[in-house]
Short mmCIF file of N, CA, C and O in Angstrom, two decimals:
data_model
loop_
_atom_site.label_atom_id
_atom_site.label_comp_id
_atom_site.label_asym_id
_atom_site.label_seq_id
_atom_site.Cartn_x
_atom_site.Cartn_y
_atom_site.Cartn_z
N MET D 156 25.86 78.19 48.76
CA MET D 156 24.50 79.54 48.53
C MET D 156 25.88 80.59 47.28
O MET D 156 26.74 80.53 47.08
N ALA D 157 24.12 81.04 46.51
CA ALA D 157 25.20 81.02 45.01
C ALA D 157 25.30 82.59 45.80
O ALA D 157 25.27 83.66 45.88
N THR D 158 26.50 83.61 43.93
CA THR D 158 26.70 84.56 44.76
C THR D 158 26.12 84.88 43.09
O THR D 158 25.33 84.76 42.93
N ASP D 159 26.68 86.49 43.33
CA ASP D 159 25.61 87.76 42.34
C ASP D 159 26.12 87.23 40.82
O ASP D 159 25.82 87.01 39.72
N ASP D 160 27.92 86.39 40.68
CA ASP D 160 27.75 86.74 39.15
C ASP D 160 27.32 85.00 39.02
O ASP D 160 27.01 84.96 37.92
N ASP D 161 27.31 84.07 39.88
CA ASP D 161 26.19 82.98 39.81
C ASP D 161 25.53 83.14 39.15
O ASP D 161 24.91 82.33 37.99
N ARG D 162 24.98 83.60 40.02
CA ARG D 162 22.65 84.20 39.50
C ARG D 162 23.08 85.13 37.92
O ARG D 162 21.74 84.55 37.21
N ARG D 163 23.75 85.29 37.98
CA ARG D 163 24.12 86.48 36.25
C ARG D 163 24.46 85.75 34.94
O ARG D 163 23.45 85.25 34.14
N ARG D 164 24.57 84.60 35.38
CA ARG D 164 25.42 83.25 34.66
C ARG D 164 24.40 82.69 33.91
O ARG D 164 24.61 81.76 33.10
N HIS D 165 23.15 82.21 35.23
CA HIS D 165 22.21 81.17 35.16
C HIS D 165 21.43 81.30 33.76
O HIS D 165 21.09 82.89 33.80
N PRO D 166 21.06 80.35 32.70
CA PRO D 166 20.57 81.01 31.90
C PRO D 166 19.06 81.71 31.64
O PRO D 166 19.01 81.90 30.98
N LEU D 167 18.91 81.05 33.06
CA LEU D 167 17.27 81.73 33.32
C LEU D 167 17.47 83.14 33.53
O LEU D 167 16.18 84.51 33.40
N ALA D 168 18.59 83.48 34.07
CA ALA D 168 19.07 85.22 35.01
C ALA D 168 18.60 85.93 33.43
O ALA D 168 19.35 86.47 33.56
N GLN D 169 18.97 85.41 31.86
CA GLN D 169 19.33 86.15 30.86
C GLN D 169 17.82 87.37 30.66
O GLN D 169 17.45 86.68 31.20
N PRO D 170 18.36 88.20 29.87
CA PRO D 170 17.13 88.50 29.85
C PRO D 170 16.91 88.21 27.98
O PRO D 170 17.62 87.89 27.60
N ARG D 171 16.21 88.23 28.67
CA ARG D 171 15.18 88.12 27.04
C ARG D 171 15.12 88.96 25.58
O ARG D 171 15.44 89.96 26.42
N GLY D 172 15.16 88.63 24.82
CA GLY D 172 14.82 89.67 24.29
C GLY D 172 15.51 88.67 22.80
O GLY D 172 16.02 87.54 22.25
N GLU D 173 16.25 89.30 21.35
CA GLU D 173 16.25 89.26 20.16
C GLU D 173 18.28 87.93 21.24
O GLU D 173 18.93 88.88 21.91
N PRO D 174 18.25 87.30 20.34
CA PRO D 174 19.61 86.39 19.94
C PRO D 174 20.61 87.70 19.81
O PRO D 174 19.96 88.72 18.89
N LYS D 175 21.93 87.56 20.57
CA LYS D 175 22.62 88.68 19.73
C LYS D 175 23.61 88.62 18.52
O LYS D 175 22.84 90.09 17.50
N GLY D 176 23.52 87.40 18.17
CA GLY D 176 23.72 86.98 15.88
C GLY D 176 22.50 87.45 15.17
O GLY D 176 23.15 87.68 14.86
N LYS D 177 21.85 87.87 15.58
CA LYS D 177 20.01 87.93 14.49
C LYS D 177 20.05 89.21 14.45
O LYS D 177 19.47 89.29 15.49
N PRO D 178 20.04 89.40 13.54
CA PRO D 178 19.96 91.18 13.81
C PRO D 178 17.78 91.31 13.44
O PRO D 178 17.33 90.39 13.37
N LYS D 179 17.42 91.75 14.37
CA LYS D 179 15.98 93.12 14.26
C LYS D 179 15.94 92.24 12.60
O LYS D 179 15.74 92.47 11.59
N ARG D 180 13.77 91.95 12.80
CA ARG D 180 13.89 92.11 11.42
C ARG D 180 12.44 92.41 10.70
O ARG D 180 12.09 93.67 11.74
N PRO D 181 13.57 93.35 9.60
CA PRO D 181 12.91 95.23 9.47
C PRO D 181 11.41 94.20 9.14
O PRO D 181 11.03 93.90 8.57
N LEU D 182 10.47 95.97 8.83
CA LEU D 182 9.68 96.39 8.20
C LEU D 182 8.89 95.73 6.51
O LEU D 182 10.29 96.42 6.10
N PRO D 183 8.03 94.91 5.62
CA PRO D 183 8.31 94.77 5.31
C PRO D 183 8.36 96.49 4.36
O PRO D 183 7.64 97.59 4.58
N GLN D 184 8.25 96.46 3.09
CA GLN D 184 8.41 98.02 2.32
C GLN D 184 6.90 98.36 2.01
O GLN D 184 6.08 97.37 1.45
N GLY D 185 7.11 99.17 2.98
CA GLY D 185 5.62 99.77 2.73
C GLY D 185 5.19 99.62 3.48
O GLY D 185 3.12 100.26 3.76
N GLU D 186 5.25 98.98 4.13
CA GLU D 186 4.27 98.90 5.49
C GLU D 186 4.56 99.84 6.54
O GLU D 186 5.31 99.91 7.39
N GLN D 187 3.62 100.64 7.20
CA GLN D 187 3.23 101.11 8.19
C GLN D 187 1.84 101.51 9.65
O GLN D 187 1.55 100.57 9.17
N PHE D 188 2.23 100.82 10.54
CA PHE D 188 1.55 100.94 11.18
C PHE D 188 0.99 102.37 11.58
O PHE D 188 -1.01 101.73 11.61
N PHE D 189 0.56 103.55 11.15
CA PHE D 189 0.06 104.66 10.82
C PHE D 189 0.37 104.55 9.64
O PHE D 189 -0.03 104.71 9.01
N THR D 190 -1.55 104.93 9.89
CA THR D 190 -1.88 105.73 8.01
C THR D 190 -1.37 106.83 7.86
O THR D 190 -1.45 107.86 8.26
N PRO D 191 -0.87 107.01 6.56
CA PRO D 191 -0.06 107.96 6.42
C PRO D 191 -1.03 109.37 6.30
O PRO D 191 -1.78 108.98 5.51
N GLY D 192 -0.34 110.46 6.87
CA GLY D 192 -1.21 111.70 6.04
C GLY D 192 -3.02 111.71 7.17
O GLY D 192 -3.81 112.09 6.54
N ALA D 193 -2.68 110.21 8.34
CA ALA D 193 -4.54 110.15 8.50
C ALA D 193 -3.66 111.11 10.05
O ALA D 193 -3.43 111.95 10.47
N THR D 194 -6.20 112.01 9.86
CA THR D 194 -6.22 113.37 10.25
C THR D 194 -7.61 113.06 11.48
O THR D 194 -8.12 111.71 10.93
N GLY D 195 -7.83 113.73 12.09
CA GLY D 195 -8.54 113.58 12.62
C GLY D 195 -9.57 112.38 13.59
O GLY D 195 -8.03 111.29 14.22
N LEU D 196 -10.34 111.53 13.63
CA LEU D 196 -10.81 109.71 13.96
C LEU D 196 -10.36 109.66 14.46
O LEU D 196 -9.33 108.48 15.21
N ARG D 197 -8.72 109.13 13.00
CA ARG D 197 -7.87 108.17 12.53
C ARG D 197 -7.50 107.57 13.12
O ARG D 197 -6.39 107.60 13.85
N ALA D 198 -5.93 109.39 12.87
CA ALA D 198 -5.24 109.04 14.50
C ALA D 198 -5.65 108.72 15.13
O ALA D 198 -4.21 108.54 15.94
N ALA D 199 -6.64 109.68 16.03
CA ALA D 199 -6.42 109.23 17.41
C ALA D 199 -7.07 107.88 17.69
O ALA D 199 -5.95 107.45 19.03
N VAL D 200 -7.57 107.80 17.23
CA VAL D 200 -8.32 106.09 16.50
C VAL D 200 -6.45 105.13 17.31
O VAL D 200 -6.45 103.87 17.58
N GLU D 201 -5.39 105.17 16.28
CA GLU D 201 -5.06 104.97 15.76
C GLU D 201 -3.68 105.00 16.07
O GLU D 201 -2.76 103.76 17.63
N ARG D 202 -3.33 106.09 17.06
CA ARG D 202 -2.63 107.04 18.19
C ARG D 202 -2.61 105.95 20.15
O ARG D 202 -2.05 105.38 20.64
N ARG D 203 -4.65 105.56 20.16
CA ARG D 203 -4.73 105.47 21.24
C ARG D 203 -4.71 103.42 21.35
O ARG D 203 -4.82 102.92 22.59
N SER D 204 -4.96 102.91 20.12
CA SER D 204 -4.55 101.97 19.76
C SER D 204 -3.05 101.22 19.35
O SER D 204 -3.03 100.03 19.65
N ALA D 205 -1.85 101.89 19.82
CA ALA D 205 -1.10 101.54 19.78
C ALA D 205 -0.90 101.13 20.59
O ALA D 205 0.07 100.06 21.43
N ALA D 206 -0.47 101.88 22.33
CA ALA D 206 -0.36 100.46 22.73
C ALA D 206 -0.77 99.80 23.76
O ALA D 206 -0.64 98.26 23.83
N PRO D 207 -2.59 99.33 23.50
CA PRO D 207 -3.34 97.54 23.34
C PRO D 207 -2.77 96.33 22.14
O PRO D 207 -2.26 95.91 23.11
N MET D 208 -2.61 96.82 21.04
CA MET D 208 -1.96 96.38 20.43
C MET D 208 -0.67 96.04 20.23
O MET D 208 -0.72 94.85 20.55
N ALA D 209 0.25 96.68 21.46
CA ALA D 209 1.72 96.04 21.40
C ALA D 209 1.28 95.36 22.67
O ALA D 209 2.87 94.53 22.43
N PHE D 210 0.11 96.12 23.39
CA PHE D 210 0.69 94.41 24.62
C PHE D 210 -0.17 93.75 24.32
O PHE D 210 0.88 92.47 24.75
N LEU D 211 -1.44 93.50 23.65
CA LEU D 211 -1.82 92.08 23.15
C LEU D 211 -0.39 91.51 22.18
O LEU D 211 -1.01 90.47 22.62
N PHE D 212 -0.74 91.83 20.97
CA PHE D 212 0.81 90.92 20.25
C PHE D 212 2.20 90.85 20.77
O PHE D 212 2.77 89.96 20.31
N THR D 213 2.51 91.20 21.99
CA THR D 213 3.51 90.55 22.70
C THR D 213 3.60 90.28 24.15
O THR D 213 4.70 89.90 24.64
N GLN D 214 3.51 91.10 23.81
CA GLN D 214 2.97 90.93 26.15
C GLN D 214 1.71 88.98 26.47
O GLN D 214 2.78 89.45 27.05
N VAL D 215 1.02 88.96 25.55
CA VAL D 215 -0.04 88.11 26.07
C VAL D 215 0.41 86.84 24.66
O VAL D 215 0.74 87.41 23.89
N PRO D 216 0.49 85.37 24.85
CA PRO D 216 1.18 84.82 24.97
C PRO D 216 0.38 85.41 23.84
O PRO D 216 -1.46 85.42 23.25
N ARG D 217 0.74 84.36 22.27
CA ARG D 217 -0.26 85.22 20.54
C ARG D 217 -1.42 83.75 20.62
O ARG D 217 -2.52 84.27 20.28
N TRP D 218 -1.82 83.15 21.01
CA TRP D 218 -2.88 82.12 21.17
C TRP D 218 -4.12 82.86 22.80
O TRP D 218 -5.40 82.52 22.35
N ILE D 219 -3.04 83.29 23.27
CA ILE D 219 -5.18 84.07 24.15
C ILE D 219 -6.13 84.54 23.62
O ILE D 219 -6.81 84.56 23.82
N ALA D 220 -5.96 85.76 22.28
CA ALA D 220 -6.76 86.78 21.72
C ALA D 220 -7.87 85.70 20.85
O ALA D 220 -9.14 85.95 21.37
N PRO D 221 -6.62 85.01 20.11
CA PRO D 221 -7.91 83.96 19.44
C PRO D 221 -9.35 83.01 20.59
O PRO D 221 -9.66 83.22 19.86
N ALA D 222 -8.63 82.22 21.57
CA ALA D 222 -8.83 81.63 22.29
C ALA D 222 -9.74 82.67 23.13
O ALA D 222 -10.91 81.71 22.82
N VAL D 223 -9.91 83.32 23.38
CA VAL D 223 -10.97 83.99 24.14
C VAL D 223 -11.53 84.26 23.07
O VAL D 223 -13.22 84.01 23.71
N MET D 224 -11.63 85.05 22.08
CA MET D 224 -12.94 85.20 21.24
C MET D 224 -13.66 84.31 20.45
O MET D 224 -14.67 83.73 20.69
N VAL D 225 -12.72 82.60 20.87
CA VAL D 225 -14.05 81.64 20.44
C VAL D 225 -14.34 81.16 20.96
O VAL D 225 -15.41 81.00 20.96
N VAL D 226 -13.90 81.00 21.98
CA VAL D 226 -14.88 80.84 23.21
C VAL D 226 -16.50 81.86 24.06
O VAL D 226 -17.52 81.50 23.68
N LEU D 227 -16.19 82.78 23.43
CA LEU D 227 -16.71 83.87 23.92
C LEU D 227 -18.43 83.67 22.32
O LEU D 227 -19.31 83.96 22.86
N LEU D 228 -17.58 83.19 20.89
CA LEU D 228 -17.89 83.32 20.08
C LEU D 228 -18.86 82.06 20.19
O LEU D 228 -20.23 81.88 19.73
N LEU D 229 -19.30 80.88 20.24
CA LEU D 229 -19.24 79.54 20.81
C LEU D 229 -20.36 79.99 21.45
O LEU D 229 -21.03 79.44 21.61
N ALA D 230 -20.07 80.60 23.16
CA ALA D 230 -20.57 81.30 23.64
C ALA D 230 -22.80 81.56 23.51
O ALA D 230 -23.49 81.42 23.77
N GLY D 231 -21.93 82.99 22.69
CA GLY D 231 -23.15 83.34 21.94
C GLY D 231 -23.95 82.23 21.34
O GLY D 231 -25.60 82.83 20.76
N PHE D 232 -22.89 81.25 20.48
CA PHE D 232 -23.88 80.83 19.45
C PHE D 232 -24.90 79.73 20.36
O PHE D 232 -26.58 79.40 20.47
N ALA D 233 -23.85 79.41 21.47
CA ALA D 233 -24.66 77.96 21.57
C ALA D 233 -26.23 78.56 23.08
O ALA D 233 -27.23 78.55 23.36
N VAL D 234 -25.92 79.96 24.23
CA VAL D 234 -27.20 80.67 25.13
C VAL D 234 -27.66 80.68 24.60
O VAL D 234 -27.51 82.44 23.23
N GLN D 235 -29.21 81.33 24.09
CA GLN D 235 -30.03 81.19 23.45
C GLN D 235 -30.63 82.70 24.33
O GLN D 235 -31.22 83.82 23.64
N SER D 236 -30.11 82.79 25.57
CA SER D 236 -30.59 84.00 25.82
C SER D 236 -29.61 85.40 25.68
O SER D 236 -28.89 85.27 24.79
N TRP D 237 -30.76 86.55 26.28
CA TRP D 237 -29.11 87.68 26.33
C TRP D 237 -28.12 87.63 27.17
O TRP D 237 -27.13 88.38 26.34
N LEU D 238 -27.50 86.84 27.72
CA LEU D 238 -26.51 86.33 28.29
C LEU D 238 -25.32 85.48 27.14
O LEU D 238 -23.95 86.14 26.74
N GLY D 239 -26.03 85.05 26.12
CA GLY D 239 -25.83 84.91 24.67
C GLY D 239 -24.97 85.91 23.58
O GLY D 239 -24.11 86.21 23.65
N GLY D 240 -25.92 86.96 23.84
CA GLY D 240 -25.63 88.44 22.72
C GLY D 240 -24.87 89.15 23.85
O GLY D 240 -23.56 90.11 22.95
N LEU D 241 -24.80 89.59 24.98
CA LEU D 241 -23.52 90.03 25.79
C LEU D 241 -22.19 89.37 25.74
O LEU D 241 -21.53 89.81 25.26
N ALA D 242 -21.82 87.67 25.15
CA ALA D 242 -21.09 86.97 25.70
C ALA D 242 -20.78 87.29 23.53
O ALA D 242 -18.99 87.76 23.36
N VAL D 243 -20.88 88.18 22.60
CA VAL D 243 -21.03 88.19 21.47
C VAL D 243 -20.84 89.51 21.46
O VAL D 243 -19.93 89.37 20.75
N LEU D 244 -21.06 90.42 22.33
CA LEU D 244 -20.32 91.93 22.07
C LEU D 244 -18.62 92.25 22.33
O LEU D 244 -18.74 93.18 21.39
N PRO D 245 -18.56 92.16 23.27
CA PRO D 245 -16.95 92.07 22.87
C PRO D 245 -16.40 91.01 21.60
O PRO D 245 -15.57 91.89 21.28
N VAL D 246 -16.75 90.17 21.36
CA VAL D 246 -16.25 89.99 19.84
C VAL D 246 -16.32 91.33 18.66
O VAL D 246 -15.86 91.36 17.86
N VAL D 247 -17.97 91.80 18.62
CA VAL D 247 -18.38 92.53 17.63
C VAL D 247 -17.61 93.73 18.15
O VAL D 247 -16.44 93.88 16.17
N VAL D 248 -16.59 94.11 18.85
CA VAL D 248 -15.95 95.16 18.93
C VAL D 248 -14.96 95.16 18.91
O VAL D 248 -14.45 95.85 18.32
N PHE D 249 -13.74 94.09 19.44
CA PHE D 249 -12.85 94.02 18.89
C PHE D 249 -12.15 93.96 17.28
O PHE D 249 -12.00 94.54 16.28
N VAL D 250 -13.39 92.77 16.71
CA VAL D 250 -13.33 92.69 15.02
C VAL D 250 -13.68 94.07 14.56
O VAL D 250 -12.98 94.05 13.83
N GLY D 251 -14.64 94.82 14.61
CA GLY D 251 -14.88 96.69 14.52
C GLY D 251 -14.33 97.00 15.14
O GLY D 251 -12.95 97.56 13.61
N TRP D 252 -12.63 97.41 15.09
CA TRP D 252 -11.17 97.56 16.52
C TRP D 252 -11.09 97.22 15.13
O TRP D 252 -10.11 98.26 14.79
N LEU D 253 -10.43 95.72 14.68
CA LEU D 253 -9.19 95.76 14.18
C LEU D 253 -9.57 95.91 12.62
O LEU D 253 -8.77 96.19 11.43
N ALA D 254 -11.16 95.51 12.07
CA ALA D 254 -11.82 96.23 10.98
C ALA D 254 -11.22 97.94 10.17
O ALA D 254 -10.81 98.45 9.35
N TYR D 255 -11.40 98.44 11.13
CA TYR D 255 -11.29 99.32 11.24
C TYR D 255 -9.15 99.97 10.62
O TYR D 255 -9.72 101.12 10.18
N LEU D 256 -9.21 99.99 12.04
CA LEU D 256 -7.35 100.25 11.51
C LEU D 256 -7.34 99.75 10.19
O LEU D 256 -6.53 99.40 9.67
N SER D 257 -7.78 98.17 10.42
CA SER D 257 -7.14 97.62 8.96
C SER D 257 -7.68 98.68 7.48
O SER D 257 -6.91 98.07 6.78
N TRP D 258 -8.31 98.79 7.25
CA TRP D 258 -9.52 99.37 7.00
C TRP D 258 -8.78 99.88 5.36
O TRP D 258 -8.86 99.74 4.64
N PRO D 259 -7.88 101.74 5.67
CA PRO D 259 -6.91 102.10 4.15
C PRO D 259 -6.58 101.24 3.36
O PRO D 259 -5.95 101.54 2.08
N SER D 260 -6.07 99.53 3.94
CA SER D 260 -5.37 99.07 2.86
C SER D 260 -5.60 97.65 2.87
O SER D 260 -5.18 97.14 2.03
N LEU D 261 -7.19 97.79 2.29
CA LEU D 261 -7.36 96.49 2.13
C LEU D 261 -8.63 96.82 0.33
O LEU D 261 -8.29 97.83 0.61
N GLY D 262 -8.16 96.10 -0.30
CA GLY D 262 -8.76 95.96 -1.22
C GLY D 262 -10.51 95.21 -1.11
O GLY D 262 -10.83 95.37 0.12
N VAL D 263 -10.70 95.68 -2.11
CA VAL D 263 -12.38 95.25 -2.04
C VAL D 263 -13.32 94.54 -1.43
O VAL D 263 -13.83 94.23 -0.46
N GLY D 264 -12.29 92.99 -2.50
CA GLY D 264 -12.90 92.12 -1.22
C GLY D 264 -12.16 91.73 0.18
O GLY D 264 -12.82 92.02 0.74
N GLY D 265 -11.81 92.45 0.53
CA GLY D 265 -10.98 92.23 2.52
C GLY D 265 -11.80 93.54 3.27
O GLY D 265 -12.61 93.08 3.81
N LYS D 266 -12.75 94.46 2.29
CA LYS D 266 -13.68 95.47 2.94
C LYS D 266 -14.75 94.89 3.28
O LYS D 266 -15.95 94.57 4.27
N LEU D 267 -15.17 94.27 1.71
CA LEU D 267 -16.42 93.29 1.87
C LEU D 267 -16.35 92.13 2.37
O LEU D 267 -17.77 92.04 3.03
N LEU D 268 -15.41 91.42 2.86
CA LEU D 268 -15.87 90.52 3.88
C LEU D 268 -15.39 90.76 5.59
O LEU D 268 -16.08 90.46 5.82
N ARG D 269 -14.75 92.18 5.58
CA ARG D 269 -15.49 92.53 6.90
C ARG D 269 -16.43 92.85 7.36
O ARG D 269 -17.05 93.11 8.44
N VAL D 270 -17.19 94.13 6.53
CA VAL D 270 -18.59 94.27 6.54
C VAL D 270 -19.91 93.09 6.04
O VAL D 270 -20.38 93.09 7.74
N ALA D 271 -19.03 92.06 5.47
CA ALA D 271 -20.12 90.02 6.63
C ALA D 271 -19.67 90.09 7.72
O ALA D 271 -21.10 89.43 8.27
N MET D 272 -18.48 90.05 8.01
CA MET D 272 -18.57 89.21 9.90
C MET D 272 -18.55 90.27 10.32
O MET D 272 -19.60 89.87 11.59
N LEU D 273 -18.65 91.79 10.21
CA LEU D 273 -20.08 92.00 11.53
C LEU D 273 -21.19 92.99 11.07
O LEU D 273 -22.00 92.19 12.56
N THR D 274 -21.78 92.12 10.04
CA THR D 274 -23.04 92.32 9.88
C THR D 274 -23.55 90.67 10.21
O THR D 274 -24.75 91.38 11.26
N PHE D 275 -22.77 90.26 10.19
CA PHE D 275 -23.14 88.68 10.33
C PHE D 275 -23.20 88.39 12.37
O PHE D 275 -24.36 88.25 13.20
N LEU D 276 -22.33 89.19 12.69
CA LEU D 276 -22.35 89.20 14.41
C LEU D 276 -22.71 89.80 15.28
O LEU D 276 -23.75 89.63 16.23
N VAL D 277 -23.01 91.01 14.49
CA VAL D 277 -24.00 92.40 14.66
C VAL D 277 -25.82 91.66 15.28
O VAL D 277 -26.44 91.89 15.98
N LEU D 278 -26.30 90.50 14.25
CA LEU D 278 -26.75 89.91 13.69
C LEU D 278 -27.59 89.02 14.70
O LEU D 278 -28.29 88.41 15.06
N LEU D 279 -26.03 88.44 15.24
CA LEU D 279 -26.42 87.02 16.08
C LEU D 279 -26.27 88.26 17.34
O LEU D 279 -27.30 86.87 18.10
N ALA D 280 -26.03 88.66 17.48
CA ALA D 280 -25.87 89.23 19.01
C ALA D 280 -27.38 90.41 19.14
O ALA D 280 -28.23 90.11 19.89
N ALA D 281 -27.95 90.23 17.81
CA ALA D 281 -29.76 91.33 18.35
C ALA D 281 -30.33 89.97 19.14
O ALA D 281 -31.51 90.52 18.62
N THR D 282 -30.07 89.19 18.04
CA THR D 282 -31.23 88.19 17.78
C THR D 282 -30.77 87.16 19.31
O THR D 282 -32.36 87.15 19.76
N ARG D 283 -29.71 87.48 20.08
CA ARG D 283 -29.95 87.15 21.63
C ARG D 283 -30.67 87.78 22.60
O ARG D 283 -31.25 87.96 23.07
N PHE D 284 -30.40 89.15 21.95
CA PHE D 284 -31.74 89.77 23.18
C PHE D 284 -32.45 90.35 22.82
O PHE D 284 -33.46 91.12 23.63
N GLY D 285 -33.30 89.42 21.55
CA GLY D 285 -34.55 90.04 21.45
C GLY D 285 -35.14 90.39 20.36
O GLY D 285 -36.28 90.85 20.74
N LEU D 286 -33.60 91.15 19.69
CA LEU D 286 -34.37 92.50 18.83
C LEU D 286 -34.55 91.75 17.20
O LEU D 286 -35.52 92.75 16.89
N LEU D 287 -34.46 91.13 17.35
CA LEU D 287 -34.86 90.41 15.66
C LEU D 287 -36.18 89.67 15.89
O LEU D 287 -35.81 88.25 17.09
#
């Protein structure tokens, strides 16, 4: 029977995290999670988004979010009824959320790309709901 000391020495029983000899990677210069000087709605959205983003990007495997978005988008393309529009709505919300959070740090090209993507997704959902 294994003792407590044996269990602690087992490689799978060790806590996960940064290796002891490797320092944590610092943020690049000038990069911040929150927009400096943000007030009102932007500050509230950034504050409330901190926990879901931390969960999404640290606790869930990296491939889950893109895979789910691709599956929902493909379902939106494939299904011609309102169910296809319903599948596209979470993609619209997720892309809009990320676009809103990244908006202050984007150049003109990045902003145009996000507006074009959101426009395309909204039009796709609208056609599936029979609005266009």
